[in-house]
PDB file of C-alpha atoms in Angstrom:
ATOM      1  CA  ARG K 892       0.000   0.000   0.000  1.00  0.00           C
ATOM      2  CA  PHE K 893       0.929   3.630  -0.337  1.00  0.00           C
ATOM      3  CA  ARG K 894       1.021   5.385   3.005  1.00  0.00           C
ATOM      4  CA  ASN K 895      -1.038   8.490   2.422  1.00  0.00           C
ATOM      5  CA  PRO K 896      -0.328  11.659   4.449  1.00  0.00           C
ATOM      6  CA  GLN K 897      -2.704  12.036   7.397  1.00  0.00           C
ATOM      7  CA  GLU K 898      -2.607  15.805   7.608  1.00  0.00           C
ATOM      8  CA  GLY K 899      -3.112  18.718   5.262  1.00  0.00           C
ATOM      9  CA  SER K 900      -4.850  18.834   1.904  1.00  0.00           C
ATOM     10  CA  VAL K 901      -4.173  18.199  -1.746  1.00  0.00           C
ATOM     11  CA  ILE K 902      -4.970  21.307  -3.772  1.00  0.00           C
ATOM     12  CA  PHE K 903      -4.646  21.481  -7.529  1.00  0.00           C
ATOM     13  CA  ASP K 904      -5.752  24.071 -10.060  1.00  0.00           C
ATOM     14  CA  ASP K 905      -7.900  22.223 -12.561  1.00  0.00           C
ATOM     15  CA  LYS K 906      -7.537  23.977 -15.913  1.00  0.00           C
ATOM     16  CA  ILE K 907     -11.256  23.592 -16.575  1.00  0.00           C
ATOM     17  CA  ARG K 908     -12.880  23.573 -13.134  1.00  0.00           C
ATOM     18  CA  GLY K 909     -10.589  25.829 -11.170  1.00  0.00           C
ATOM     19  CA  PRO K 910      -9.095  25.068  -7.707  1.00  0.00           C
ATOM     20  CA  ILE K 911     -10.069  21.683  -6.240  1.00  0.00           C
ATOM     21  CA  GLU K 912      -9.171  20.600  -2.712  1.00  0.00           C
ATOM     22  CA  PHE K 913      -9.212  17.197  -1.001  1.00  0.00           C
ATOM     23  CA  SER K 914      -8.446  16.644   2.664  1.00  0.00           C
ATOM     24  CA  ASN K 915      -5.839  13.931   3.149  1.00  0.00           C
ATOM     25  CA  GLN K 916      -7.993  12.497   5.919  1.00  0.00           C
ATOM     26  CA  GLU K 917     -10.530  11.548   3.249  1.00  0.00           C
ATOM     27  CA  LEU K 918      -7.947   9.495   1.346  1.00  0.00           C
ATOM     28  CA  ASP K 919      -7.132   5.908   2.253  1.00  0.00           C
ATOM     29  CA  ASP K 920      -3.813   4.087   2.034  1.00  0.00           C
ATOM     30  CA  LEU K 921      -4.473   2.777  -1.428  1.00  0.00           C
ATOM     31  CA  ILE K 922      -3.160  -0.491  -2.783  1.00  0.00           C
ATOM     32  CA  ILE K 923      -0.383   0.032  -5.331  1.00  0.00           C
ATOM     33  CA  ARG K 924       0.640  -3.621  -5.774  1.00  0.00           C
ATOM     34  CA  ARG K 925      -1.624  -6.652  -5.924  1.00  0.00           C
ATOM     35  CA  THR K 926      -0.872  -9.954  -4.199  1.00  0.00           C
ATOM     36  CA  ASP K 927       0.407 -11.378  -7.487  1.00  0.00           C
ATOM     37  CA  GLY K 928       2.961  -8.565  -7.704  1.00  0.00           C
ATOM     38  CA  SER K 929       1.291  -6.603 -10.474  1.00  0.00           C
ATOM     39  CA  PRO K 930       0.922  -2.821 -10.013  1.00  0.00           C
ATOM     40  CA  THR K 931      -2.490  -1.166  -9.772  1.00  0.00           C
ATOM     41  CA  TYR K 932      -3.897   1.555 -12.023  1.00  0.00           C
ATOM     42  CA  ASN K 933      -3.121   4.575  -9.850  1.00  0.00           C
ATOM     43  CA  PHE K 934       0.525   3.546  -9.479  1.00  0.00           C
ATOM     44  CA  CYS K 935       0.942   2.673 -13.176  1.00  0.00           C
ATOM     45  CA  VAL K 936      -0.375   5.979 -14.492  1.00  0.00           C
ATOM     46  CA  VAL K 937       1.862   7.950 -12.127  1.00  0.00           C
ATOM     47  CA  ILE K 938       4.991   6.110 -13.275  1.00  0.00           C
ATOM     48  CA  ASP K 939       3.926   6.351 -16.900  1.00  0.00           C
ATOM     49  CA  ASP K 940       3.257  10.116 -16.707  1.00  0.00           C
ATOM     50  CA  TRP K 941       6.602  10.672 -14.993  1.00  0.00           C
ATOM     51  CA  ASP K 942       8.548   8.483 -17.404  1.00  0.00           C
ATOM     52  CA  MET K 943       6.901  10.057 -20.463  1.00  0.00           C
ATOM     53  CA  GLU K 944       7.421  13.575 -19.074  1.00  0.00           C
ATOM     54  CA  ILE K 945       3.724  14.341 -19.369  1.00  0.00           C
ATOM     55  CA  THR K 946       2.970  18.020 -18.730  1.00  0.00           C
ATOM     56  CA  HIS K 947      -0.839  17.981 -19.028  1.00  0.00           C
ATOM     57  CA  VAL K 948      -3.286  15.247 -18.051  1.00  0.00           C
ATOM     58  CA  ILE K 949      -6.638  15.839 -19.774  1.00  0.00           C
ATOM     59  CA  ARG K 950      -9.290  13.266 -18.953  1.00  0.00           C
ATOM     60  CA  GLY K 951     -12.908  12.724 -17.945  1.00  0.00           C
ATOM     61  CA  GLU K 952     -14.342  14.167 -14.752  1.00  0.00           C
ATOM     62  CA  ASP K 953     -14.873  10.638 -13.425  1.00  0.00           C
ATOM     63  CA  HIS K 954     -11.117  10.643 -12.666  1.00  0.00           C
ATOM     64  CA  ILE K 955     -11.196  13.679 -10.357  1.00  0.00           C
ATOM     65  CA  ASN K 956     -11.154  11.479  -7.247  1.00  0.00           C
ATOM     66  CA  ASN K 957      -8.024   9.702  -8.516  1.00  0.00           C
ATOM     67  CA  THR K 958      -6.106  12.957  -8.906  1.00  0.00           C
ATOM     68  CA  PRO K 959      -5.248  13.703  -5.224  1.00  0.00           C
ATOM     69  CA  ARG K 960      -4.044  10.126  -4.748  1.00  0.00           C
ATOM     70  CA  GLN K 961      -1.835  10.350  -7.825  1.00  0.00           C
ATOM     71  CA  ILE K 962      -0.469  13.746  -6.785  1.00  0.00           C
ATOM     72  CA  ASN K 963       0.533  12.371  -3.375  1.00  0.00           C
ATOM     73  CA  ILE K 964       2.351   9.458  -5.020  1.00  0.00           C
ATOM     74  CA  LEU K 965       4.144  11.829  -7.403  1.00  0.00           C
ATOM     75  CA  LYS K 966       5.262  14.038  -4.521  1.00  0.00           C
ATOM     76  CA  ALA K 967       6.449  11.015  -2.525  1.00  0.00           C
ATOM     77  CA  LEU K 968       8.591   9.991  -5.500  1.00  0.00           C
ATOM     78  CA  GLY K 969       9.925  13.509  -5.968  1.00  0.00           C
ATOM     79  CA  ALA K 970       8.400  13.643  -9.440  1.00  0.00           C
ATOM     80  CA  PRO K 971       7.006  16.795 -11.080  1.00  0.00           C
ATOM     81  CA  VAL K 972       3.230  17.193 -10.866  1.00  0.00           C
ATOM     82  CA  PRO K 973       1.580  17.792 -14.258  1.00  0.00           C
ATOM     83  CA  GLU K 974      -1.307  20.144 -14.948  1.00  0.00           C
ATOM     84  CA  TYR K 975      -4.741  18.518 -14.712  1.00  0.00           C
ATOM     85  CA  ALA K 976      -7.902  19.236 -16.680  1.00  0.00           C
ATOM     86  CA  HIS K 977     -11.064  17.210 -16.169  1.00  0.00           C
ATOM     87  CA  VAL K 978     -13.552  17.297 -19.013  1.00  0.00           C
ATOM     88  CA  SER K 979     -17.276  16.799 -18.439  1.00  0.00           C
ATOM     89  CA  MET K 980     -18.731  13.492 -19.534  1.00  0.00           C
ATOM     90  CA  ILE K 981     -20.600  13.152 -22.813  1.00  0.00           C
ATOM     91  CA  LEU K 982     -24.285  12.412 -22.371  1.00  0.00           C
ATOM     92  CA  GLY K 983     -26.820  10.658 -24.547  1.00  0.00           C
ATOM     93  CA  ASP K 984     -30.039  12.303 -25.686  1.00  0.00           C
ATOM     94  CA  ASP K 985     -31.720  11.087 -22.492  1.00  0.00           C
ATOM     95  CA  GLY K 986     -29.309  13.047 -20.302  1.00  0.00           C
ATOM     96  CA  LYS K 987     -27.500   9.947 -19.036  1.00  0.00           C
ATOM     97  CA  LYS K 988     -23.812   9.119 -19.462  1.00  0.00           C
ATOM     98  CA  LEU K 989     -23.055   8.007 -22.991  1.00  0.00           C
ATOM     99  CA  SER K 990     -22.693   4.236 -23.180  1.00  0.00           C
ATOM    100  CA  LYS K 991     -23.041   1.347 -25.592  1.00  0.00           C
ATOM    101  CA  ARG K 992     -26.748   1.458 -24.866  1.00  0.00           C
ATOM    102  CA  HIS K 993     -26.811   4.817 -26.658  1.00  0.00           C
ATOM    103  CA  GLY K 994     -24.736   3.472 -29.528  1.00  0.00           C
ATOM    104  CA  ALA K 995     -21.425   4.787 -28.211  1.00  0.00           C
ATOM    105  CA  VAL K 996     -18.679   3.204 -30.304  1.00  0.00           C
ATOM    106  CA  GLY K 997     -14.980   3.418 -31.054  1.00  0.00           C
ATOM    107  CA  VAL K 998     -13.606   6.080 -33.374  1.00  0.00           C
ATOM    108  CA  MET K 999     -13.107   3.665 -36.277  1.00  0.00           C
ATOM    109  CA  GLN K1000     -16.819   2.850 -36.266  1.00  0.00           C
ATOM    110  CA  TYR K1001     -17.461   6.412 -37.396  1.00  0.00           C
ATOM    111  CA  ARG K1002     -15.157   5.775 -40.349  1.00  0.00           C
ATOM    112  CA  ASP K1003     -17.174   2.650 -41.110  1.00  0.00           C
ATOM    113  CA  ASP K1004     -20.410   4.640 -40.849  1.00  0.00           C
ATOM    114  CA  GLY K1005     -19.199   7.103 -43.461  1.00  0.00           C
ATOM    115  CA  TYR K1006     -18.006  10.119 -41.503  1.00  0.00           C
ATOM    116  CA  LEU K1007     -15.062  12.177 -42.706  1.00  0.00           C
ATOM    117  CA  PRO K1008     -12.159  12.758 -40.262  1.00  0.00           C
ATOM    118  CA  GLU K1009     -12.607  16.522 -40.607  1.00  0.00           C
ATOM    119  CA  ALA K1010     -16.281  16.290 -39.650  1.00  0.00           C
ATOM    120  CA  LEU K1011     -15.703  14.078 -36.609  1.00  0.00           C
ATOM    121  CA  LEU K1012     -12.853  16.257 -35.347  1.00  0.00           C
ATOM    122  CA  ASN K1013     -14.911  19.407 -35.853  1.00  0.00           C
ATOM    123  CA  TYR K1014     -17.840  17.885 -33.988  1.00  0.00           C
ATOM    124  CA  LEU K1015     -15.776  16.602 -31.074  1.00  0.00           C
ATOM    125  CA  VAL K1016     -13.898  19.878 -30.590  1.00  0.00           C
ATOM    126  CA  ARG K1017     -17.226  21.722 -30.384  1.00  0.00           C
ATOM    127  CA  LEU K1018     -18.614  19.226 -27.879  1.00  0.00           C
ATOM    128  CA  GLY K1019     -18.131  21.322 -24.752  1.00  0.00           C
ATOM    129  CA  TRP K1020     -15.902  24.023 -26.271  1.00  0.00           C
ATOM    130  CA  SER K1021     -16.809  27.118 -28.232  1.00  0.00           C
ATOM    131  CA  HIS K1022     -15.270  30.092 -29.965  1.00  0.00           C
ATOM    132  CA  GLY K1023     -18.035  32.644 -30.294  1.00  0.00           C
ATOM    133  CA  ASP K1024     -20.764  31.484 -32.666  1.00  0.00           C
ATOM    134  CA  GLN K1025     -18.370  29.758 -35.054  1.00  0.00           C
ATOM    135  CA  GLU K1026     -19.418  26.204 -35.943  1.00  0.00           C
ATOM    136  CA  ILE K1027     -17.010  25.204 -38.712  1.00  0.00           C
ATOM    137  CA  PHE K1028     -13.317  24.877 -37.865  1.00  0.00           C
ATOM    138  CA  SER K1029     -10.459  23.686 -40.013  1.00  0.00           C
ATOM    139  CA  ILE K1030      -7.851  21.555 -38.277  1.00  0.00           C
ATOM    140  CA  GLU K1031      -5.497  24.552 -38.394  1.00  0.00           C
ATOM    141  CA  GLU K1032      -8.108  26.741 -36.688  1.00  0.00           C
ATOM    142  CA  MET K1033      -8.730  24.113 -34.016  1.00  0.00           C
ATOM    143  CA  THR K1034      -5.014  24.045 -33.260  1.00  0.00           C
ATOM    144  CA  GLN K1035      -4.722  27.815 -33.077  1.00  0.00           C
ATOM    145  CA  LEU K1036      -7.935  28.651 -31.213  1.00  0.00           C
ATOM    146  CA  PHE K1037      -8.481  25.800 -28.752  1.00  0.00           C
ATOM    147  CA  THR K1038      -7.803  26.602 -25.097  1.00  0.00           C
ATOM    148  CA  LEU K1039      -8.719  24.623 -22.011  1.00  0.00           C
ATOM    149  CA  ASP K1040     -10.133  27.647 -20.232  1.00  0.00           C
ATOM    150  CA  ALA K1041     -12.854  27.866 -22.891  1.00  0.00           C
ATOM    151  CA  VAL K1042     -14.044  24.306 -22.228  1.00  0.00           C
ATOM    152  CA  SER K1043     -17.434  24.178 -20.537  1.00  0.00           C
ATOM    153  CA  LYS K1044     -17.821  22.677 -17.070  1.00  0.00           C
ATOM    154  CA  SER K1045     -21.268  21.401 -18.034  1.00  0.00           C
ATOM    155  CA  ALA K1046     -21.844  18.046 -19.695  1.00  0.00           C
ATOM    156  CA  SER K1047     -22.635  17.976 -23.417  1.00  0.00           C
ATOM    157  CA  ALA K1048     -25.088  15.696 -25.179  1.00  0.00           C
ATOM    158  CA  PHE K1049     -23.995  13.769 -28.266  1.00  0.00           C
ATOM    159  CA  ASN K1050     -26.199  14.824 -31.175  1.00  0.00           C
ATOM    160  CA  THR K1051     -26.008  12.534 -34.199  1.00  0.00           C
ATOM    161  CA  GLU K1052     -28.034  14.928 -36.350  1.00  0.00           C
ATOM    162  CA  LYS K1053     -25.478  17.681 -35.734  1.00  0.00           C
ATOM    163  CA  LEU K1054     -22.654  15.311 -36.679  1.00  0.00           C
ATOM    164  CA  GLN K1055     -24.470  14.401 -39.888  1.00  0.00           C
ATOM    165  CA  TRP K1056     -24.968  18.088 -40.682  1.00  0.00           C
ATOM    166  CA  LEU K1057     -21.248  18.709 -40.290  1.00  0.00           C
ATOM    167  CA  ASN K1058     -20.401  15.653 -42.369  1.00  0.00           C
ATOM    168  CA  HIS K1059     -22.691  16.835 -45.158  1.00  0.00           C
ATOM    169  CA  HIS K1060     -20.974  20.217 -45.021  1.00  0.00           C
ATOM    170  CA  TYR K1061     -17.504  18.703 -45.385  1.00  0.00           C
ATOM    171  CA  ILE K1062     -18.589  16.324 -48.147  1.00  0.00           C
ATOM    172  CA  ASN K1063     -19.584  19.374 -50.163  1.00  0.00           C
ATOM    173  CA  SER K1064     -16.871  21.823 -49.107  1.00  0.00           C
ATOM    174  CA  LEU K1065     -13.705  19.717 -49.233  1.00  0.00           C
ATOM    175  CA  PRO K1066     -12.077  19.160 -52.646  1.00  0.00           C
ATOM    176  CA  PRO K1067     -13.980  16.329 -54.402  1.00  0.00           C
ATOM    177  CA  GLU K1068     -10.677  14.547 -54.997  1.00  0.00           C
ATOM    178  CA  GLN K1069     -10.068  14.421 -51.243  1.00  0.00           C
ATOM    179  CA  VAL K1070     -13.559  13.121 -50.492  1.00  0.00           C
ATOM    180  CA  ALA K1071     -13.251  10.548 -53.283  1.00  0.00           C
ATOM    181  CA  VAL K1072     -10.234   8.981 -51.568  1.00  0.00           C
ATOM    182  CA  HIS K1073     -12.364   8.245 -48.502  1.00  0.00           C
ATOM    183  CA  LEU K1074     -15.337   7.187 -50.632  1.00  0.00           C
ATOM    184  CA  SER K1075     -13.233   4.578 -52.424  1.00  0.00           C
ATOM    185  CA  TRP K1076     -12.867   2.599 -49.184  1.00  0.00           C
ATOM    186  CA  HIS K1077     -16.645   2.390 -48.747  1.00  0.00           C
ATOM    187  CA  VAL K1078     -17.168   1.413 -52.362  1.00  0.00           C
ATOM    188  CA  GLU K1079     -14.626  -1.378 -51.970  1.00  0.00           C
ATOM    189  CA  GLN K1080     -16.397  -2.632 -48.838  1.00  0.00           C
ATOM    190  CA  LEU K1081     -19.564  -3.055 -50.911  1.00  0.00           C
ATOM    191  CA  GLY K1082     -17.675  -4.926 -53.621  1.00  0.00           C
ATOM    192  CA  ILE K1083     -18.537  -2.390 -56.329  1.00  0.00           C
ATOM    193  CA  ASP K1084     -16.249  -2.509 -59.370  1.00  0.00           C
ATOM    194  CA  THR K1085     -15.768   1.094 -60.487  1.00  0.00           C
ATOM    195  CA  ARG K1086     -13.632   0.355 -63.530  1.00  0.00           C
ATOM    196  CA  ASN K1087     -16.626   0.434 -65.880  1.00  0.00           C
ATOM    197  CA  GLY K1088     -18.174   3.741 -64.918  1.00  0.00           C
ATOM    198  CA  PRO K1089     -17.504   7.341 -63.902  1.00  0.00           C
ATOM    199  CA  GLU K1090     -14.581   8.382 -61.725  1.00  0.00           C
ATOM    200  CA  LEU K1091     -15.446   8.558 -58.028  1.00  0.00           C
ATOM    201  CA  VAL K1092     -14.685  12.278 -58.111  1.00  0.00           C
ATOM    202  CA  GLU K1093     -17.721  12.629 -60.383  1.00  0.00           C
ATOM    203  CA  ILE K1094     -19.833  10.595 -57.967  1.00  0.00           C
ATOM    204  CA  VAL K1095     -18.908  12.998 -55.167  1.00  0.00           C
ATOM    205  CA  LYS K1096     -19.987  15.924 -57.337  1.00  0.00           C
ATOM    206  CA  LEU K1097     -23.231  14.206 -58.355  1.00  0.00           C
ATOM    207  CA  LEU K1098     -24.359  12.806 -55.001  1.00  0.00           C
ATOM    208  CA  GLY K1099     -22.725  15.150 -52.487  1.00  0.00           C
ATOM    209  CA  GLU K1100     -25.800  17.301 -51.936  1.00  0.00           C
ATOM    210  CA  ARG K1101     -27.999  14.247 -51.453  1.00  0.00           C
ATOM    211  CA  CYS K1102     -25.903  12.238 -49.005  1.00  0.00           C
ATOM    212  CA  LYS K1103     -25.091  12.836 -45.350  1.00  0.00           C
ATOM    213  CA  THR K1104     -22.472  10.074 -45.120  1.00  0.00           C
ATOM    214  CA  LEU K1105     -20.007   8.388 -47.448  1.00  0.00           C
ATOM    215  CA  LYS K1106     -21.596   5.033 -46.667  1.00  0.00           C
ATOM    216  CA  GLU K1107     -24.900   6.374 -47.962  1.00  0.00           C
ATOM    217  CA  MET K1108     -23.126   7.737 -51.032  1.00  0.00           C
ATOM    218  CA  ALA K1109     -21.460   4.397 -51.751  1.00  0.00           C
ATOM    219  CA  GLU K1110     -24.774   2.564 -51.451  1.00  0.00           C
ATOM    220  CA  SER K1111     -26.475   5.133 -53.685  1.00  0.00           C
ATOM    221  CA  CYS K1112     -23.950   4.971 -56.522  1.00  0.00           C
ATOM    222  CA  ARG K1113     -24.440   1.316 -57.459  1.00  0.00           C
ATOM    223  CA  TYR K1114     -26.535   2.022 -60.558  1.00  0.00           C
ATOM    224  CA  PHE K1115     -23.637   3.940 -62.112  1.00  0.00           C
ATOM    225  CA  TYR K1116     -21.569   0.732 -62.157  1.00  0.00           C
ATOM    226  CA  GLU K1117     -23.846  -2.281 -61.750  1.00  0.00           C
ATOM    227  CA  GLU K1118     -27.029  -3.574 -63.329  1.00  0.00           C
ATOM    228  CA  PHE K1119     -30.016  -3.768 -61.006  1.00  0.00           C
ATOM    229  CA  ASP K1120     -32.220  -6.849 -60.838  1.00  0.00           C
ATOM    230  CA  ALA K1121     -35.523  -5.053 -60.388  1.00  0.00           C
ATOM    231  CA  PHE K1122     -37.087  -1.613 -60.390  1.00  0.00           C
ATOM    232  CA  ASP K1123     -38.164  -0.001 -57.144  1.00  0.00           C
ATOM    233  CA  VAL K1124     -41.745  -1.194 -56.697  1.00  0.00           C
ATOM    234  CA  ASP K1125     -43.312   2.166 -55.861  1.00  0.00           C
ATOM    235  CA  ALA K1126     -41.329   4.067 -58.487  1.00  0.00           C
ATOM    236  CA  ALA K1127     -42.175   1.545 -61.211  1.00  0.00           C
ATOM    237  CA  LYS K1128     -45.845   1.473 -60.253  1.00  0.00           C
ATOM    238  CA  LYS K1129     -46.021   5.247 -60.600  1.00  0.00           C
ATOM    239  CA  HIS K1130     -43.778   5.935 -63.579  1.00  0.00           C
ATOM    240  CA  LEU K1131     -43.380   2.764 -65.673  1.00  0.00           C
ATOM    241  CA  ARG K1132     -46.981   2.608 -66.846  1.00  0.00           C
ATOM    242  CA  PRO K1133     -48.227   2.142 -70.420  1.00  0.00           C
ATOM    243  CA  ILE K1134     -48.443   5.924 -70.786  1.00  0.00           C
ATOM    244  CA  ALA K1135     -44.652   6.068 -70.351  1.00  0.00           C
ATOM    245  CA  ARG K1136     -43.983   3.917 -73.416  1.00  0.00           C
ATOM    246  CA  GLN K1137     -44.122   6.749 -75.952  1.00  0.00           C
ATOM    247  CA  PRO K1138     -41.793   9.128 -74.042  1.00  0.00           C
ATOM    248  CA  LEU K1139     -39.284   6.339 -73.419  1.00  0.00           C
ATOM    249  CA  GLU K1140     -39.271   5.188 -77.034  1.00  0.00           C
ATOM    250  CA  ALA K1141     -38.923   8.765 -78.277  1.00  0.00           C
ATOM    251  CA  VAL K1142     -36.123   9.741 -75.919  1.00  0.00           C
ATOM    252  CA  LYS K1143     -34.294   6.512 -76.711  1.00  0.00           C
ATOM    253  CA  VAL K1144     -34.188   7.464 -80.390  1.00  0.00           C
ATOM    254  CA  LYS K1145     -32.709  10.867 -79.592  1.00  0.00           C
ATOM    255  CA  LEU K1146     -30.184   9.493 -77.107  1.00  0.00           C
ATOM    256  CA  ALA K1147     -29.094   6.812 -79.572  1.00  0.00           C
ATOM    257  CA  ALA K1148     -28.495   9.480 -82.212  1.00  0.00           C
ATOM    258  CA  ILE K1149     -26.007  11.412 -80.085  1.00  0.00           C
ATOM    259  CA  THR K1150     -22.522  11.176 -81.591  1.00  0.00           C
ATOM    260  CA  GLU K1151     -20.766  13.227 -78.912  1.00  0.00           C
ATOM    261  CA  TRP K1152     -21.889  12.017 -75.481  1.00  0.00           C
ATOM    262  CA  THR K1153     -21.926  15.209 -73.408  1.00  0.00           C
ATOM    263  CA  THR K1154     -24.187  16.433 -70.626  1.00  0.00           C
ATOM    264  CA  GLU K1155     -25.421  19.254 -72.860  1.00  0.00           C
ATOM    265  CA  ASN K1156     -26.355  16.892 -75.686  1.00  0.00           C
ATOM    266  CA  VAL K1157     -28.115  14.548 -73.272  1.00  0.00           C
ATOM    267  CA  HIS K1158     -30.083  17.475 -71.861  1.00  0.00           C
ATOM    268  CA  ASN K1159     -31.063  18.620 -75.348  1.00  0.00           C
ATOM    269  CA  ALA K1160     -32.257  15.109 -76.209  1.00  0.00           C
ATOM    270  CA  ILE K1161     -34.499  14.923 -73.136  1.00  0.00           C
ATOM    271  CA  GLN K1162     -35.789  18.477 -73.556  1.00  0.00           C
ATOM    272  CA  GLY K1163     -36.312  17.930 -77.281  1.00  0.00           C
ATOM    273  CA  THR K1164     -38.402  14.844 -76.594  1.00  0.00           C
ATOM    274  CA  ALA K1165     -40.630  16.741 -74.189  1.00  0.00           C
ATOM    275  CA  ASP K1166     -41.027  19.594 -76.674  1.00  0.00           C
ATOM    276  CA  GLU K1167     -41.941  17.279 -79.557  1.00  0.00           C
ATOM    277  CA  LEU K1168     -44.503  15.424 -77.459  1.00  0.00           C
ATOM    278  CA  GLY K1169     -45.877  18.641 -76.029  1.00  0.00           C
ATOM    279  CA  VAL K1170     -45.461  17.489 -72.435  1.00  0.00           C
ATOM    280  CA  GLY K1171     -43.571  18.732 -69.406  1.00  0.00           C
ATOM    281  CA  MET K1172     -40.053  17.525 -68.653  1.00  0.00           C
ATOM    282  CA  GLY K1173     -41.381  15.366 -65.836  1.00  0.00           C
ATOM    283  CA  LYS K1174     -43.389  13.222 -68.253  1.00  0.00           C
ATOM    284  CA  VAL K1175     -40.137  12.256 -69.936  1.00  0.00           C
ATOM    285  CA  GLY K1176     -37.649  12.645 -67.102  1.00  0.00           C
ATOM    286  CA  MET K1177     -39.391  10.570 -64.432  1.00  0.00           C
ATOM    287  CA  PRO K1178     -39.927   7.422 -66.542  1.00  0.00           C
ATOM    288  CA  LEU K1179     -36.372   7.836 -67.821  1.00  0.00           C
ATOM    289  CA  ARG K1180     -35.050   8.180 -64.261  1.00  0.00           C
ATOM    290  CA  VAL K1181     -36.693   4.946 -63.120  1.00  0.00           C
ATOM    291  CA  ALA K1182     -35.618   3.212 -66.323  1.00  0.00           C
ATOM    292  CA  VAL K1183     -31.917   4.025 -66.030  1.00  0.00           C
ATOM    293  CA  THR K1184     -31.453   4.066 -62.224  1.00  0.00           C
ATOM    294  CA  GLY K1185     -34.139   1.669 -61.018  1.00  0.00           C
ATOM    295  CA  VAL K1186     -35.256   4.155 -58.356  1.00  0.00           C
ATOM    296  CA  GLY K1187     -37.374   7.279 -58.121  1.00  0.00           C
ATOM    297  CA  GLN K1188     -34.719   9.723 -56.949  1.00  0.00           C
ATOM    298  CA  SER K1189     -31.389  10.730 -58.456  1.00  0.00           C
ATOM    299  CA  PRO K1190     -29.432  13.820 -59.467  1.00  0.00           C
ATOM    300  CA  GLY K1191     -30.554  15.710 -62.590  1.00  0.00           C
ATOM    301  CA  MET K1192     -31.314  13.411 -65.484  1.00  0.00           C
ATOM    302  CA  ASP K1193     -28.844  15.002 -67.875  1.00  0.00           C
ATOM    303  CA  VAL K1194     -25.848  14.493 -65.557  1.00  0.00           C
ATOM    304  CA  THR K1195     -27.100  11.086 -64.401  1.00  0.00           C
ATOM    305  CA  VAL K1196     -27.647   9.697 -67.891  1.00  0.00           C
ATOM    306  CA  HIS K1197     -24.329  11.141 -69.047  1.00  0.00           C
ATOM    307  CA  ALA K1198     -22.477   9.459 -66.168  1.00  0.00           C
ATOM    308  CA  ILE K1199     -24.203   6.109 -66.726  1.00  0.00           C
ATOM    309  CA  GLY K1200     -23.086   6.104 -70.345  1.00  0.00           C
ATOM    310  CA  GLN K1201     -24.804   5.765 -73.705  1.00  0.00           C
ATOM    311  CA  ALA K1202     -24.774   1.999 -74.208  1.00  0.00           C
ATOM    312  CA  ARG K1203     -25.878   1.227 -70.667  1.00  0.00           C
ATOM    313  CA  THR K1204     -28.616   3.884 -70.821  1.00  0.00           C
ATOM    314  CA  LEU K1205     -30.090   2.514 -74.053  1.00  0.00           C
ATOM    315  CA  ALA K1206     -30.025  -1.049 -72.732  1.00  0.00           C
ATOM    316  CA  ARG K1207     -31.826  -0.009 -69.558  1.00  0.00           C
ATOM    317  CA  ILE K1208     -34.506   1.840 -71.502  1.00  0.00           C
ATOM    318  CA  ASP K1209     -35.110  -1.393 -73.427  1.00  0.00           C
ATOM    319  CA  LYS K1210     -35.395  -3.209 -70.111  1.00  0.00           C
ATOM    320  CA  ALA K1211     -37.961  -0.679 -68.898  1.00  0.00           C
ATOM    321  CA  LEU K1212     -39.980  -0.975 -72.107  1.00  0.00           C
ATOM    322  CA  ALA K1213     -40.014  -4.753 -71.719  1.00  0.00           C
ATOM    323  CA  PHE K1214     -41.175  -4.304 -68.124  1.00  0.00           C
ATOM    324  CA  ILE K1215     -44.061  -2.113 -69.304  1.00  0.00           C
ATOM    325  CA  SER K1216     -45.039  -4.726 -71.902  1.00  0.00           C
ATOM    326  CA  GLU K1217     -45.044  -7.451 -69.258  1.00  0.00           C
ATOM    327  CA  ARG K1218     -47.294  -5.364 -67.028  1.00  0.00           C
ATOM    328  CA  GLU K1219     -49.685  -4.777 -69.914  1.00  0.00           C
ATOM    329  CA  ALA K1220     -49.817  -8.495 -70.688  1.00  0.00           C
ATOM    330  CA  GLN K1221     -50.667  -9.305 -67.081  1.00  0.00           C
ATOM    331  CA  GLN K1222     -53.580  -6.879 -66.971  1.00  0.00           C
TER     332      GLN K1222
END
């Protein structure tokens, strides 16, 4: 055991909470070595901090009661006492300490869930710390502006919606090339072969506004690279009806006639079809969207069709027309 002083107090200036005092009479002679000879936590961390020349110990407020014990051991060893800062615990939405019950996970899980490093860092630094009303911080700004005396003494609640908002911001504000590097990992996890399709940089540009996470983006980009087995039931029921046959056949002719496959030419083909049929763009665009993507939502049809490619687009329109014929035959 460590023989704790019986008189006096341990006083330390917590860099977040201010002066904290413990009477030595409240502290027991704590065990520093177990019966099997192994050292206990409070002894290990003291030796480790001393050996590593730690100047600041920043940890959760649940360690405040350990601090006077560790300071007494440090003083007994003649070791320098570091500065201490005890951060408030992170709470769940119910106001209770964040735990696995709330979905608390390791940092790498956030990578797996599709969060960018910049977004997670930005969110964590703002969890209990502020610099005016500023919400967005680059890593350089975090380094320059962060101070312990600006950390709140009150507990902060983890807000997933706020994290998603920040992630969406960084997906759309960072260079697409940088985001694409992170996206490639998620695409690989899903087994998507991107060799026969647009560059991932283009996917970031196309889907960035629509996706809150990179995992969502990876799952949403399948139709640019892979054939789908079936159309979304609700989308097909609404848009792949017999009335859609004429617009699909007409737009297919115009798309097939394009010799230079550009977004502008694709747009002109879709718009030209609507003009010739005397209908709104939606009467052509929505059946075309379901035909080439399999779902009812996507980026603009001109950029989507262009990214999917001419041959694949024409083949999928044929598939949609066959689907319409099958529905007619069953009625």
